[in-house]
Amino acid sequence: MKLRSLMPELEGATEWLNGQVNKTDLVGEKPTLIHFWSISCHLCKEAMPDVNEFRDKYKDQLNVMSVHMPRSEKDLDLEEIKKVAAEHDITQPTFVDSEHKLTDAFENQYVPSYYVFDAEGQLRHFQAGGGGMKMLTKRVNRVLGIKE
C-alpha cells in the first residue's frame, strides 16, 4: 500500500472481537492506527504493551484497531485468538482476517505492522517489525499535530 492511499473498506472479517467498526466509523474525525498481529508472532506479543499504551494515551485523539493475520493453520483457531487477545489486553476492535481479505486489501506481508491514516483516511505512515516505537510515536504525533 502506497503512502497517501485511501484506507480500504473493512470487509471480509471471519469474526470481530471487541465490537465491529467500518471505514465510515474511522474516517472523518480523527486519525487511525491499524495494527496487524498474529498469535504465532513473538514480536507481536512483545509489542502489545506499546500498542495498548498508544490506545490508552491517545484514546480521545486516535482511533485504534487491530487485525489478526494468520500465518499458519494453527493461527486459525478462534478460541486461541480470543485467549491471546485477552491475555495481552487487546480491547480495541479486532478484525479476525482468517481468509486474508483485509491483509490482501492492505497488501500487507508482515506482523507486527502498523498503518497510520490521517483523519481523511489517507495512509501517512507504514511500519513493520519489532521495535521502532519511537518512529511510530513520531508519526502519530505528526498526524495528531502534536509538537515534540
Short mmCIF file of C-alpha atoms in Angstrom, two decimals:
data_model
loop_
_atom_site.label_atom_id
_atom_site.label_comp_id
_atom_site.label_asym_id
_atom_site.label_seq_id
_atom_site.Cartn_x
_atom_site.Cartn_y
_atom_site.Cartn_z
CA MET A 1 0.00 0.00 0.00
CA LYS A 2 1.44 3.34 -1.04
CA LEU A 3 1.54 6.47 1.10
CA ARG A 4 -1.50 8.70 0.57
CA SER A 5 -3.58 5.66 -0.48
CA LEU A 6 -7.07 5.71 0.98
CA MET A 7 -7.99 3.27 3.73
CA PRO A 8 -9.59 0.15 2.25
CA GLU A 9 -13.10 -0.91 3.26
CA LEU A 10 -13.00 -3.13 6.34
CA GLU A 11 -14.75 -6.11 4.77
CA GLY A 12 -14.39 -9.88 4.92
CA ALA A 13 -13.81 -10.47 8.63
CA THR A 14 -14.20 -14.04 9.80
CA GLU A 15 -15.17 -12.52 13.14
CA TRP A 16 -14.83 -9.26 15.07
CA LEU A 17 -13.60 -9.14 18.66
CA ASN A 18 -14.44 -6.19 20.96
CA GLY A 19 -17.04 -4.74 18.60
CA GLN A 20 -17.14 -4.10 14.88
CA VAL A 21 -16.15 -0.88 13.12
CA ASN A 22 -16.28 0.12 9.49
CA LYS A 23 -14.36 2.64 7.43
CA THR A 24 -17.07 5.28 7.95
CA ASP A 25 -16.57 4.98 11.74
CA LEU A 26 -12.83 5.64 11.38
CA VAL A 27 -12.61 8.35 8.73
CA GLY A 28 -13.59 11.97 9.21
CA GLU A 29 -12.94 12.98 12.80
CA LYS A 30 -9.55 11.69 13.88
CA PRO A 31 -6.53 9.72 12.63
CA THR A 32 -6.45 5.93 12.84
CA LEU A 33 -3.79 3.39 13.76
CA ILE A 34 -4.38 -0.08 12.30
CA HIS A 35 -2.15 -2.74 13.79
CA PHE A 36 -1.64 -6.19 12.21
CA TRP A 37 -0.59 -9.04 14.52
CA SER A 38 -0.71 -12.82 14.82
CA ILE A 39 -0.93 -15.26 17.73
CA SER A 40 2.14 -17.11 16.47
CA CYS A 41 4.25 -13.92 16.33
CA HIS A 42 6.59 -13.44 19.29
CA LEU A 43 7.45 -9.86 18.27
CA CYS A 44 3.73 -9.02 18.12
CA LYS A 45 3.26 -10.13 21.71
CA GLU A 46 6.29 -8.12 22.82
CA ALA A 47 4.88 -5.01 21.09
CA MET A 48 1.37 -5.33 22.58
CA PRO A 49 2.06 -3.25 25.72
CA ASP A 50 3.29 -0.40 23.47
CA VAL A 51 0.22 -0.65 21.23
CA ASN A 52 -2.05 -0.69 24.29
CA GLU A 53 -0.23 2.32 25.70
CA PHE A 54 -0.88 4.18 22.42
CA ARG A 55 -4.52 3.18 22.50
CA ASP A 56 -4.96 4.41 26.08
CA LYS A 57 -2.80 7.53 25.86
CA TYR A 58 -4.41 8.84 22.66
CA LYS A 59 -7.92 7.41 23.11
CA ASP A 60 -9.60 10.79 22.58
CA GLN A 61 -7.46 11.75 19.58
CA LEU A 62 -6.78 8.49 17.73
CA ASN A 63 -8.83 5.51 16.55
CA VAL A 64 -7.02 2.22 17.15
CA MET A 65 -7.99 -1.13 15.70
CA SER A 66 -6.21 -4.43 15.27
CA VAL A 67 -6.20 -7.07 12.56
CA HIS A 68 -5.34 -10.66 13.39
CA MET A 69 -3.49 -12.01 10.34
CA PRO A 70 -2.94 -15.78 10.45
CA ARG A 71 0.44 -17.07 9.32
CA SER A 72 -0.32 -20.80 9.58
CA GLU A 73 -3.16 -23.28 10.13
CA LYS A 74 -2.64 -23.06 13.89
CA ASP A 75 -3.35 -19.31 13.72
CA LEU A 76 -6.93 -20.00 12.58
CA ASP A 77 -8.11 -21.26 16.00
CA LEU A 78 -10.65 -18.60 17.02
CA GLU A 79 -10.65 -19.64 20.69
CA GLU A 80 -6.86 -19.28 20.80
CA ILE A 81 -7.08 -15.85 19.13
CA LYS A 82 -9.63 -14.76 21.76
CA LYS A 83 -7.44 -16.17 24.56
CA VAL A 84 -4.25 -14.43 23.37
CA ALA A 85 -6.14 -11.18 22.78
CA ALA A 86 -7.46 -11.30 26.36
CA GLU A 87 -4.02 -12.21 27.79
CA HIS A 88 -2.48 -9.20 26.06
CA ASP A 89 -5.25 -6.75 26.97
CA ILE A 90 -6.37 -6.20 23.38
CA THR A 91 -9.60 -4.30 23.99
CA GLN A 92 -9.76 -2.37 20.70
CA PRO A 93 -11.93 -3.68 17.86
CA THR A 94 -10.11 -6.59 16.24
CA PHE A 95 -10.76 -7.81 12.70
CA VAL A 96 -10.07 -11.56 12.53
CA ASP A 97 -8.77 -11.99 8.97
CA SER A 98 -8.65 -15.78 8.60
CA GLU A 99 -9.20 -15.53 4.83
CA HIS A 100 -6.63 -12.71 4.35
CA LYS A 101 -9.26 -10.44 2.77
CA LEU A 102 -8.12 -7.29 4.60
CA THR A 103 -4.49 -8.41 4.53
CA ASP A 104 -4.74 -8.54 0.72
CA ALA A 105 -6.55 -5.19 0.53
CA PHE A 106 -3.67 -3.64 2.50
CA GLU A 107 -1.08 -5.67 0.54
CA ASN A 108 0.33 -6.46 3.97
CA GLN A 109 3.03 -9.11 4.33
CA TYR A 110 4.32 -8.56 7.86
CA VAL A 111 3.39 -8.86 11.50
CA PRO A 112 3.59 -6.79 13.50
CA SER A 113 2.85 -3.94 11.16
CA TYR A 114 1.36 -0.52 11.70
CA TYR A 115 -0.60 1.72 9.38
CA VAL A 116 -1.26 5.34 10.38
CA PHE A 117 -4.06 7.09 8.49
CA ASP A 118 -4.90 10.79 8.82
CA ALA A 119 -8.44 11.93 9.64
CA GLU A 120 -9.35 11.89 5.92
CA GLY A 121 -8.35 8.22 5.69
CA GLN A 122 -5.09 8.70 3.74
CA LEU A 123 -2.13 6.50 4.64
CA ARG A 124 0.56 8.68 6.20
CA HIS A 125 2.94 6.09 7.67
CA PHE A 126 3.63 2.37 7.39
CA GLN A 127 5.98 0.43 9.57
CA ALA A 128 6.69 -3.27 10.07
CA GLY A 129 8.67 -5.36 12.50
CA GLY A 130 9.57 -5.13 16.14
CA GLY A 131 10.90 -2.08 17.92
CA GLY A 132 10.54 1.17 16.07
CA MET A 133 8.01 2.56 18.53
CA LYS A 134 9.91 5.87 18.62
CA MET A 135 9.34 6.32 14.89
CA LEU A 136 5.69 5.28 15.20
CA THR A 137 5.21 7.75 18.07
CA LYS A 138 6.77 10.49 15.97
CA ARG A 139 4.48 9.75 13.00
CA VAL A 140 1.35 9.51 15.15
CA ASN A 141 2.24 12.80 16.85
CA ARG A 142 2.70 14.35 13.41
CA VAL A 143 -0.78 13.34 12.19
CA LEU A 144 -2.21 14.49 15.54
CA GLY A 145 -0.42 17.83 15.18
CA ILE A 146 1.47 17.36 18.46
CA LYS A 147 4.83 19.15 18.64
CA GLU A 148 7.67 17.12 20.09
#
